[in-house]
PDB file of C-alpha atoms and ligand atoms in Angstrom:
ATOM      1  CA  MET A   2      -2.731-131.355-137.933  1.00  0.00           C
ATOM      2  CA  ASP A   3      -2.777-135.137-138.054  1.00  0.00           C
ATOM      3  CA  ASP A   4      -0.480-137.191-140.265  1.00  0.00           C
ATOM      4  CA  ASP A   5      -3.168-138.084-142.808  1.00  0.00           C
ATOM      5  CA  HIS A   6      -3.879-134.428-143.481  1.00  0.00           C
ATOM      6  CA  PHE A   7      -0.200-133.623-143.674  1.00  0.00           C
ATOM      7  CA  ARG A   8       0.228-136.427-146.199  1.00  0.00           C
ATOM      8  CA  GLN A   9      -2.557-134.925-148.353  1.00  0.00           C
ATOM      9  CA  LEU A  10      -0.727-131.638-148.342  1.00  0.00           C
ATOM     10  CA  LEU A  11       2.596-133.241-149.258  1.00  0.00           C
ATOM     11  CA  ASP A  12       0.931-135.170-152.091  1.00  0.00           C
ATOM     12  CA  GLY A  13      -0.402-131.906-153.529  1.00  0.00           C
ATOM     13  CA  PHE A  14       3.170-130.694-154.034  1.00  0.00           C
ATOM     14  CA  ASN A  15       4.784-134.040-154.877  1.00  0.00           C
ATOM     15  CA  PHE A  16       6.751-133.877-151.638  1.00  0.00           C
ATOM     16  CA  SER A  17       7.914-137.055-149.956  1.00  0.00           C
ATOM     17  CA  TRP A  18       6.533-138.309-146.632  1.00  0.00           C
ATOM     18  CA  VAL A  19       9.851-139.956-145.748  1.00  0.00           C
ATOM     19  CA  GLY A  20      11.858-136.902-146.801  1.00  0.00           C
ATOM     20  CA  TYR A  21       9.866-134.664-144.458  1.00  0.00           C
ATOM     21  CA  ARG A  22      10.210-137.054-141.502  1.00  0.00           C
ATOM     22  CA  LYS A  23      12.760-135.040-139.544  1.00  0.00           C
ATOM     23  CA  VAL A  24      11.199-131.637-140.196  1.00  0.00           C
ATOM     24  CA  ARG A  25       7.545-132.641-140.013  1.00  0.00           C
ATOM     25  CA  LYS A  26       6.828-131.028-136.654  1.00  0.00           C
ATOM     26  CA  GLY A  27       8.141-127.588-137.582  1.00  0.00           C
ATOM     27  CA  VAL A  28       6.484-127.580-141.011  1.00  0.00           C
ATOM     28  CA  LYS A  29       3.140-128.621-139.526  1.00  0.00           C
ATOM     29  CA  LYS A  30       3.364-125.670-137.136  1.00  0.00           C
ATOM     30  CA  ARG A  31       3.985-123.234-140.000  1.00  0.00           C
ATOM     31  CA  ILE A  32       1.016-124.638-141.926  1.00  0.00           C
ATOM     32  CA  ALA A  33      -1.226-124.410-138.852  1.00  0.00           C
ATOM     33  CA  ARG A  34      -0.269-120.736-138.559  1.00  0.00           C
ATOM     34  CA  HIS A  35      -1.031-120.175-142.257  1.00  0.00           C
ATOM     35  CA  MET A  36      -4.424-121.870-141.854  1.00  0.00           C
ATOM     36  CA  GLN A  37      -5.174-119.666-138.870  1.00  0.00           C
ATOM     37  CA  GLU A  38      -4.288-116.497-140.789  1.00  0.00           C
ATOM     38  CA  LEU A  39      -6.732-117.565-143.490  1.00  0.00           C
ATOM     39  CA  ASN A  40      -9.413-118.507-140.950  1.00  0.00           C
ATOM     40  CA  CYS A  41      -9.510-122.091-142.232  1.00  0.00           C
ATOM     41  CA  PRO A  42     -11.370-124.324-139.758  1.00  0.00           C
ATOM     42  CA  ASN A  43     -10.015-127.550-141.269  1.00  0.00           C
ATOM     43  CA  ILE A  44      -7.686-128.998-143.888  1.00  0.00           C
ATOM     44  CA  LYS A  45     -10.469-129.479-146.438  1.00  0.00           C
ATOM     45  CA  VAL A  46     -11.263-125.761-146.500  1.00  0.00           C
ATOM     46  CA  TYR A  47      -7.539-125.016-146.676  1.00  0.00           C
ATOM     47  CA  LEU A  48      -6.948-127.406-149.611  1.00  0.00           C
ATOM     48  CA  ASP A  49      -9.957-125.920-151.431  1.00  0.00           C
ATOM     49  CA  LEU A  50      -8.503-122.444-150.989  1.00  0.00           C
ATOM     50  CA  LEU A  51      -5.131-123.567-152.314  1.00  0.00           C
ATOM     51  CA  ASN A  52      -6.794-125.078-155.365  1.00  0.00           C
ATOM     52  CA  LYS A  53      -8.539-121.795-156.126  1.00  0.00           C
ATOM     53  CA  SER A  54      -5.624-119.424-155.627  1.00  0.00           C
ATOM     54  CA  ALA A  55      -2.174-119.746-157.187  1.00  0.00           C
ATOM     55  CA  GLU A  56      -0.934-117.075-154.810  1.00  0.00           C
ATOM     56  CA  LEU A  57      -2.041-118.974-151.689  1.00  0.00           C
ATOM     57  CA  ARG A  58      -0.654-122.201-153.086  1.00  0.00           C
ATOM     58  CA  GLN A  59       2.675-120.459-153.567  1.00  0.00           C
ATOM     59  CA  GLU A  60       2.568-119.150-150.009  1.00  0.00           C
ATOM     60  CA  CYS A  61       1.807-122.627-148.711  1.00  0.00           C
ATOM     61  CA  GLU A  62       4.718-124.058-150.722  1.00  0.00           C
ATOM     62  CA  LYS A  63       6.953-121.435-149.134  1.00  0.00           C
ATOM     63  CA  GLN A  64       5.785-122.537-145.681  1.00  0.00           C
ATOM     64  CA  MET A  65       6.588-126.134-146.621  1.00  0.00           C
ATOM     65  CA  THR A  66      10.083-125.265-147.839  1.00  0.00           C
ATOM     66  CA  VAL A  67      12.987-126.281-145.680  1.00  0.00           C
ATOM     67  CA  SER A  68      15.638-123.639-146.169  1.00  0.00           C
ATOM     68  CA  ILE A  69      18.123-124.283-143.386  1.00  0.00           C
ATOM     69  CA  SER A  70      21.728-124.074-144.480  1.00  0.00           C
ATOM     70  CA  ARG A  71      25.074-123.041-143.085  1.00  0.00           C
ATOM     71  CA  PHE A  72      28.604-122.380-144.247  1.00  0.00           C
ATOM     72  CA  PHE A  73      30.606-125.578-144.888  1.00  0.00           C
ATOM     73  CA  ARG A  74      27.634-127.755-144.058  1.00  0.00           C
ATOM     74  CA  ASP A  75      28.959-131.348-144.064  1.00  0.00           C
ATOM     75  CA  ARG A  76      32.495-130.321-143.293  1.00  0.00           C
ATOM     76  CA  GLN A  77      34.085-133.469-144.710  1.00  0.00           C
ATOM     77  CA  LEU A  78      32.472-132.804-148.068  1.00  0.00           C
ATOM     78  CA  TRP A  79      34.285-129.471-148.325  1.00  0.00           C
ATOM     79  CA  ARG A  80      37.581-131.106-147.360  1.00  0.00           C
ATOM     80  CA  ASP A  81      37.048-133.719-150.071  1.00  0.00           C
ATOM     81  CA  LEU A  82      36.268-131.048-152.610  1.00  0.00           C
ATOM     82  CA  GLU A  83      39.376-129.067-151.740  1.00  0.00           C
ATOM     83  CA  LYS A  84      41.699-132.074-151.702  1.00  0.00           C
ATOM     84  CA  ASP A  85      40.341-134.207-154.518  1.00  0.00           C
ATOM     85  CA  VAL A  86      37.495-133.026-156.749  1.00  0.00           C
ATOM     86  CA  LEU A  87      38.495-129.404-157.363  1.00  0.00           C
ATOM     87  CA  PRO A  88      42.202-130.140-157.983  1.00  0.00           C
ATOM     88  CA  ARG A  89      41.127-132.715-160.583  1.00  0.00           C
ATOM     89  CA  MET A  90      38.960-130.087-162.248  1.00  0.00           C
ATOM     90  CA  ILE A  91      41.755-127.540-162.203  1.00  0.00           C
ATOM     91  CA  GLU A  92      44.199-130.017-163.681  1.00  0.00           C
ATOM     92  CA  THR A  93      42.049-130.359-166.821  1.00  0.00           C
ATOM     93  CA  GLU A  94      43.602-126.984-167.709  1.00  0.00           C
ATOM     94  CA  LYS A  95      40.324-125.543-168.950  1.00  0.00           C
ATOM     95  CA  LYS A  96      40.394-121.755-169.144  1.00  0.00           C
ATOM     96  CA  THR A  97      37.010-121.381-167.450  1.00  0.00           C
ATOM     97  CA  LEU A  98      35.114-123.697-165.124  1.00  0.00           C
ATOM     98  CA  ARG A  99      31.374-123.439-164.706  1.00  0.00           C
ATOM     99  CA  VAL A 100      29.569-124.057-161.423  1.00  0.00           C
ATOM    100  CA  TRP A 101      25.863-124.274-160.606  1.00  0.00           C
ATOM    101  CA  SER A 102      24.385-124.296-157.123  1.00  0.00           C
ATOM    102  CA  ALA A 103      20.793-125.522-157.602  1.00  0.00           C
ATOM    103  CA  GLY A 104      18.531-124.648-154.660  1.00  0.00           C
ATOM    104  CA  CYS A 105      21.127-122.446-152.994  1.00  0.00           C
ATOM    105  CA  ALA A 106      18.815-121.006-150.286  1.00  0.00           C
ATOM    106  CA  ARG A 107      20.454-117.882-148.790  1.00  0.00           C
ATOM    107  CA  GLY A 108      23.813-118.520-150.415  1.00  0.00           C
ATOM    108  CA  GLU A 109      25.944-120.179-147.731  1.00  0.00           C
ATOM    109  CA  GLU A 110      26.839-123.059-150.074  1.00  0.00           C
ATOM    110  CA  VAL A 111      27.867-120.695-152.861  1.00  0.00           C
ATOM    111  CA  TYR A 112      30.086-118.529-150.692  1.00  0.00           C
ATOM    112  CA  SER A 113      31.605-121.640-149.076  1.00  0.00           C
ATOM    113  CA  PHE A 114      32.593-122.717-152.561  1.00  0.00           C
ATOM    114  CA  LYS A 115      34.021-119.275-153.310  1.00  0.00           C
ATOM    115  CA  ILE A 116      36.111-119.359-150.117  1.00  0.00           C
ATOM    116  CA  VAL A 117      37.546-122.794-150.921  1.00  0.00           C
ATOM    117  CA  TRP A 118      38.186-121.785-154.516  1.00  0.00           C
ATOM    118  CA  ASP A 119      40.125-118.678-153.496  1.00  0.00           C
ATOM    119  CA  ARG A 120      42.160-120.696-151.019  1.00  0.00           C
ATOM    120  CA  LEU A 121      43.105-123.209-153.708  1.00  0.00           C
ATOM    121  CA  LYS A 122      44.210-120.446-156.046  1.00  0.00           C
ATOM    122  CA  GLU A 123      47.296-119.880-153.915  1.00  0.00           C
ATOM    123  CA  ASN A 124      48.664-123.342-154.850  1.00  0.00           C
ATOM    124  CA  TYR A 125      48.646-122.894-158.610  1.00  0.00           C
ATOM    125  CA  ALA A 126      50.611-120.821-161.108  1.00  0.00           C
ATOM    126  CA  GLN A 127      47.849-121.242-163.740  1.00  0.00           C
ATOM    127  CA  PHE A 128      44.325-121.050-162.445  1.00  0.00           C
ATOM    128  CA  PRO A 129      41.040-121.180-164.386  1.00  0.00           C
ATOM    129  CA  GLU A 130      38.404-118.485-164.326  1.00  0.00           C
ATOM    130  CA  ILE A 131      35.209-119.430-162.581  1.00  0.00           C
ATOM    131  CA  GLU A 132      31.590-118.705-163.534  1.00  0.00           C
ATOM    132  CA  ILE A 133      28.976-119.412-160.896  1.00  0.00           C
ATOM    133  CA  ALA A 134      25.226-119.665-161.399  1.00  0.00           C
ATOM    134  CA  ALA A 135      23.246-119.779-158.170  1.00  0.00           C
ATOM    135  CA  THR A 136      19.516-120.439-158.243  1.00  0.00           C
ATOM    136  CA  ASP A 137      16.604-120.905-155.885  1.00  0.00           C
ATOM    137  CA  MET A 138      12.856-120.965-156.436  1.00  0.00           C
ATOM    138  CA  HIS A 139      12.212-118.349-153.735  1.00  0.00           C
ATOM    139  CA  PRO A 140      12.974-114.719-154.658  1.00  0.00           C
ATOM    140  CA  ASP A 141      13.551-113.536-151.087  1.00  0.00           C
ATOM    141  CA  TYR A 142      16.216-116.191-150.488  1.00  0.00           C
ATOM    142  CA  ILE A 143      18.026-115.053-153.619  1.00  0.00           C
ATOM    143  CA  GLU A 144      17.826-111.455-152.431  1.00  0.00           C
ATOM    144  CA  LYS A 145      19.277-112.455-149.059  1.00  0.00           C
ATOM    145  CA  ALA A 146      21.991-114.487-150.752  1.00  0.00           C
ATOM    146  CA  ARG A 147      22.957-111.523-152.894  1.00  0.00           C
ATOM    147  CA  ALA A 148      23.166-109.320-149.802  1.00  0.00           C
ATOM    148  CA  GLY A 149      25.390-111.898-148.076  1.00  0.00           C
ATOM    149  CA  ILE A 150      24.495-110.964-144.497  1.00  0.00           C
ATOM    150  CA  TYR A 151      24.370-113.799-141.966  1.00  0.00           C
ATOM    151  CA  SER A 152      23.745-114.521-138.318  1.00  0.00           C
ATOM    152  CA  LYS A 153      25.576-116.841-135.954  1.00  0.00           C
ATOM    153  CA  SER A 154      23.380-119.795-136.917  1.00  0.00           C
ATOM    154  CA  SER A 155      25.123-119.986-140.314  1.00  0.00           C
ATOM    155  CA  MET A 156      28.585-119.957-138.728  1.00  0.00           C
ATOM    156  CA  LYS A 157      28.647-123.188-136.700  1.00  0.00           C
ATOM    157  CA  GLU A 158      31.301-124.851-138.854  1.00  0.00           C
ATOM    158  CA  ILE A 159      33.644-121.853-139.000  1.00  0.00           C
ATOM    159  CA  PRO A 160      35.976-121.502-136.007  1.00  0.00           C
ATOM    160  CA  LEU A 161      35.673-118.172-134.189  1.00  0.00           C
ATOM    161  CA  GLU A 162      39.209-117.115-135.033  1.00  0.00           C
ATOM    162  CA  ALA A 163      38.710-117.753-138.792  1.00  0.00           C
ATOM    163  CA  ARG A 164      35.486-115.774-139.198  1.00  0.00           C
ATOM    164  CA  GLY A 165      37.232-112.429-139.640  1.00  0.00           C
ATOM    165  CA  HIS A 166      39.022-113.746-142.764  1.00  0.00           C
ATOM    166  CA  TYR A 167      35.789-114.171-144.660  1.00  0.00           C
ATOM    167  CA  PHE A 168      33.339-111.771-143.055  1.00  0.00           C
ATOM    168  CA  ASP A 169      33.105-108.199-141.857  1.00  0.00           C
ATOM    169  CA  ILE A 170      31.835-108.753-138.350  1.00  0.00           C
ATOM    170  CA  LYS A 171      29.270-106.294-137.036  1.00  0.00           C
ATOM    171  CA  LYS A 172      26.835-105.758-134.164  1.00  0.00           C
ATOM    172  CA  SER A 173      29.266-106.995-131.506  1.00  0.00           C
ATOM    173  CA  GLY A 174      29.876-110.270-133.262  1.00  0.00           C
ATOM    174  CA  ASN A 175      26.278-111.104-134.100  1.00  0.00           C
ATOM    175  CA  ARG A 176      26.208-110.132-137.763  1.00  0.00           C
ATOM    176  CA  PHE A 177      28.520-111.468-140.459  1.00  0.00           C
ATOM    177  CA  ASP A 178      28.731-109.717-143.846  1.00  0.00           C
ATOM    178  CA  ILE A 179      30.542-111.762-146.462  1.00  0.00           C
ATOM    179  CA  LYS A 180      33.562-109.824-147.746  1.00  0.00           C
ATOM    180  CA  ALA A 181      33.089-108.142-151.115  1.00  0.00           C
ATOM    181  CA  VAL A 182      35.846-110.210-152.737  1.00  0.00           C
ATOM    182  CA  TYR A 183      33.736-113.391-152.407  1.00  0.00           C
ATOM    183  CA  LYS A 184      30.730-111.777-154.058  1.00  0.00           C
ATOM    184  CA  GLN A 185      32.374-111.425-157.437  1.00  0.00           C
ATOM    185  CA  GLY A 186      31.411-113.578-160.415  1.00  0.00           C
ATOM    186  CA  ILE A 187      28.156-115.003-159.047  1.00  0.00           C
ATOM    187  CA  ASP A 188      25.002-114.834-161.126  1.00  0.00           C
ATOM    188  CA  TRP A 189      22.020-115.151-158.739  1.00  0.00           C
ATOM    189  CA  THR A 190      18.662-115.987-160.315  1.00  0.00           C
ATOM    190  CA  VAL A 191      15.241-117.123-159.211  1.00  0.00           C
ATOM    191  CA  ARG A 192      14.639-120.443-160.910  1.00  0.00           C
ATOM    192  CA  ASP A 193      12.894-123.727-160.286  1.00  0.00           C
ATOM    193  CA  ILE A 194      14.965-126.893-160.637  1.00  0.00           C
ATOM    194  CA  PHE A 195      12.182-128.272-162.834  1.00  0.00           C
ATOM    195  CA  SER A 196      12.441-125.391-165.315  1.00  0.00           C
ATOM    196  CA  ASN A 197      15.330-124.850-167.712  1.00  0.00           C
ATOM    197  CA  PRO A 198      18.744-124.819-166.053  1.00  0.00           C
ATOM    198  CA  PRO A 199      20.608-121.492-165.907  1.00  0.00           C
ATOM    199  CA  GLY A 200      22.918-122.588-168.729  1.00  0.00           C
ATOM    200  CA  SER A 201      24.647-125.761-169.864  1.00  0.00           C
ATOM    201  CA  GLU A 202      28.037-127.444-169.761  1.00  0.00           C
ATOM    202  CA  PHE A 203      28.551-127.024-166.045  1.00  0.00           C
ATOM    203  CA  ASP A 204      31.713-128.646-164.707  1.00  0.00           C
ATOM    204  CA  ILE A 205      30.262-129.074-161.253  1.00  0.00           C
ATOM    205  CA  ILE A 206      26.720-128.868-159.918  1.00  0.00           C
ATOM    206  CA  PHE A 207      25.708-128.723-156.262  1.00  0.00           C
ATOM    207  CA  LEU A 208      22.314-130.305-155.681  1.00  0.00           C
ATOM    208  CA  ARG A 209      22.158-130.694-151.934  1.00  0.00           C
ATOM    209  CA  ASN A 210      19.356-131.083-149.457  1.00  0.00           C
ATOM    210  CA  ASN A 211      16.480-130.259-151.766  1.00  0.00           C
ATOM    211  CA  LEU A 212      15.347-132.331-154.777  1.00  0.00           C
ATOM    212  CA  LEU A 213      16.818-135.625-153.559  1.00  0.00           C
ATOM    213  CA  THR A 214      15.440-135.334-150.043  1.00  0.00           C
ATOM    214  CA  TYR A 215      12.072-133.621-150.201  1.00  0.00           C
ATOM    215  CA  TYR A 216      10.459-134.789-153.457  1.00  0.00           C
ATOM    216  CA  LYS A 217       8.660-137.983-154.432  1.00  0.00           C
ATOM    217  CA  GLU A 218      10.619-140.566-156.419  1.00  0.00           C
ATOM    218  CA  HIS A 219       9.118-140.008-159.884  1.00  0.00           C
ATOM    219  CA  ILE A 220       9.507-136.238-159.669  1.00  0.00           C
ATOM    220  CA  LYS A 221      13.008-136.623-158.285  1.00  0.00           C
ATOM    221  CA  ALA A 222      14.063-138.658-161.325  1.00  0.00           C
ATOM    222  CA  GLU A 223      12.578-136.083-163.700  1.00  0.00           C
ATOM    223  CA  GLY A 224      14.361-133.156-162.026  1.00  0.00           C
ATOM    224  CA  LEU A 225      17.595-135.063-161.730  1.00  0.00           C
ATOM    225  CA  LYS A 226      17.670-135.898-165.440  1.00  0.00           C
ATOM    226  CA  ARG A 227      17.369-132.192-166.256  1.00  0.00           C
ATOM    227  CA  VAL A 228      20.161-131.313-163.863  1.00  0.00           C
ATOM    228  CA  ILE A 229      22.498-134.037-165.127  1.00  0.00           C
ATOM    229  CA  LYS A 230      21.873-132.964-168.711  1.00  0.00           C
ATOM    230  CA  ALA A 231      23.371-129.578-167.796  1.00  0.00           C
ATOM    231  CA  LEU A 232      26.677-131.211-166.770  1.00  0.00           C
ATOM    232  CA  VAL A 233      29.608-131.661-169.160  1.00  0.00           C
ATOM    233  CA  PRO A 234      30.716-135.271-169.742  1.00  0.00           C
ATOM    234  CA  ASP A 235      33.122-136.015-166.880  1.00  0.00           C
ATOM    235  CA  GLY A 236      31.424-133.266-164.832  1.00  0.00           C
ATOM    236  CA  TRP A 237      30.704-133.647-161.104  1.00  0.00           C
ATOM    237  CA  LEU A 238      27.416-133.735-159.244  1.00  0.00           C
ATOM    238  CA  ILE A 239      27.662-133.049-155.521  1.00  0.00           C
ATOM    239  CA  VAL A 240      24.779-134.199-153.312  1.00  0.00           C
ATOM    240  CA  GLY A 241      24.068-133.923-149.576  1.00  0.00           C
ATOM    241  CA  SER A 242      25.737-136.233-147.067  1.00  0.00           C
ATOM    242  CA  HIS A 243      22.509-138.197-146.490  1.00  0.00           C
ATOM    243  CA  GLU A 244      21.584-138.325-150.158  1.00  0.00           C
ATOM    244  CA  LYS A 245      22.261-140.588-153.091  1.00  0.00           C
ATOM    245  CA  ILE A 246      21.013-140.607-156.628  1.00  0.00           C
ATOM    246  CA  PRO A 247      18.544-143.341-157.669  1.00  0.00           C
ATOM    247  CA  ALA A 248      20.086-146.535-159.079  1.00  0.00           C
ATOM    248  CA  ALA A 249      18.065-146.087-162.278  1.00  0.00           C
ATOM    249  CA  ILE A 250      20.304-143.148-163.237  1.00  0.00           C
ATOM    250  CA  SER A 251      22.962-145.099-165.066  1.00  0.00           C
ATOM    251  CA  ASN A 252      25.184-142.384-166.538  1.00  0.00           C
ATOM    252  CA  MET A 253      26.573-141.194-163.193  1.00  0.00           C
ATOM    253  CA  GLN A 254      29.316-142.995-161.264  1.00  0.00           C
ATOM    254  CA  ARG A 255      29.848-142.536-157.567  1.00  0.00           C
ATOM    255  CA  HIS A 256      33.375-141.551-156.528  1.00  0.00           C
ATOM    256  CA  ASN A 257      35.065-144.603-154.998  1.00  0.00           C
ATOM    257  CA  SER A 258      35.836-142.897-151.698  1.00  0.00           C
ATOM    258  CA  ILE A 259      33.704-139.739-151.650  1.00  0.00           C
ATOM    259  CA  PRO A 260      30.082-140.875-151.348  1.00  0.00           C
ATOM    260  CA  TRP A 261      28.528-137.479-152.123  1.00  0.00           C
ATOM    261  CA  ALA A 262      30.393-136.942-155.412  1.00  0.00           C
ATOM    262  CA  TYR A 263      29.200-138.454-158.678  1.00  0.00           C
ATOM    263  CA  ARG A 264      30.855-138.155-162.061  1.00  0.00           C
ATOM    264  CA  LYS A 265      29.036-138.119-165.371  1.00  0.00           C
ATOM    265  CA  ASP A 266      30.077-140.708-167.932  1.00  0.00           C
ATOM    266  CA  VAL A 267      31.990-139.483-170.947  1.00  0.00           C
TER     267      VAL A 267
HETATM  268  C1  LIG B 322      17.580-127.009-147.184  1.00  0.00           C
HETATM  269  S1  LIG B 322      17.961-125.746-148.369  1.00  0.00           S
HETATM  270  C2  LIG B 322      19.516-126.344-148.976  1.00  0.00           C
HETATM  271  C3  LIG B 322      20.486-125.235-149.299  1.00  0.00           C
HETATM  272  C4  LIG B 322      21.858-125.718-149.723  1.00  0.00           C
HETATM  273  N1  LIG B 322      21.797-126.403-150.995  1.00  0.00           N
HETATM  274  C5  LIG B 322      22.450-126.604-148.659  1.00  0.00           C
HETATM  275  O1  LIG B 322      22.569-127.816-148.867  1.00  0.00           O
HETATM  276  O2  LIG B 322      22.801-126.112-147.597  1.00  0.00           O
HETATM  277  C6  LIG B 322      16.867-126.181-149.729  1.00  0.00           C
HETATM  278  C7  LIG B 322      16.683-125.073-150.742  1.00  0.00           C
HETATM  279  O3  LIG B 322      16.266-125.657-151.976  1.00  0.00           O
HETATM  280  C8  LIG B 322      15.284-124.827-152.552  1.00  0.00           C
HETATM  281  N2  LIG B 322      14.423-125.631-153.430  1.00  0.00           N
HETATM  282  C9  LIG B 322      13.628-126.650-153.085  1.00  0.00           C
HETATM  283  N3  LIG B 322      12.960-127.111-154.156  1.00  0.00           N
HETATM  284  C10 LIG B 322      13.360-126.352-155.200  1.00  0.00           C
HETATM  285  C11 LIG B 322      13.011-126.324-156.575  1.00  0.00           C
HETATM  286  N4  LIG B 322      12.120-127.160-157.088  1.00  0.00           N
HETATM  287  N5  LIG B 322      13.608-125.397-157.372  1.00  0.00           N
HETATM  288  C12 LIG B 322      14.514-124.520-156.854  1.00  0.00           C
HETATM  289  N6  LIG B 322      14.851-124.475-155.556  1.00  0.00           N
HETATM  290  C13 LIG B 322      14.286-125.393-154.743  1.00  0.00           C
HETATM  291  C14 LIG B 322      14.522-124.253-151.371  1.00  0.00           C
HETATM  292  O4  LIG B 322      13.874-123.042-151.709  1.00  0.00           O
HETATM  293  C15 LIG B 322      15.618-124.068-150.326  1.00  0.00           C
HETATM  294  O5  LIG B 322      16.125-122.777-150.350  1.00  0.00           O
END
């Protein structure tokens, strides 16, 4: 598929040409396979088919989705959370803190949070309850996240000797089942970032490596406004290490030393 045709496809979903730069090759291959399965001789026939069938359009969107994740992706971010952002949240002395992982893929981000949270608990006499909403637009990712079974590719950031703390290791070290204790208190739901959020008054929202990378600017701003609205005043928005929120969003302030953490104005 040439770049012009790929651009047409991206435009149809409001996806960004620049955002897809690094993953273009792999996504093009998946689309070529989809076209072949449907016996489409060219992109025009394919686009016509997508226009006629919501189901095929959905399947194409799935093929366009980048879902790669891993535990403690952007290691420094998790260190910053553990040392700075989460202690500040805990020190507000709220009884319950609310967390939303928006576009959580197969759950690595959510369980990474749970692991850090449990580790922090040991340092405090009084510790808040936690409520976690985890959402993704693709039902099978949510199912996988709920099951909590991973392969080595999700483990890169976790040293070999630490893996047994968090996972039951099976199949001679090739399968990692998240321990039951980390599965508690997570509400997994299928939900699009552009639909209603899974609640309101979140103290911290993770919005990493999805809306801000893969969508066109105008759509990005629309989705972002919805997400920010679901934060409490003073609440935190955590983005990916290569992401930043558009300058036009004026009610969020970037942390002075943690570039991927933004705080909502009071
Ligand atoms: C690259 S993964 C990122 C996972 C995790 N947040 C991380 O940073 O490791 C992107 C995920 O966002 C989800 N996603 C993309 N657009 C979405 C939307 N509009 N609504 C809900 N989920 C979306 C995709 O289905 C995919 O699972």
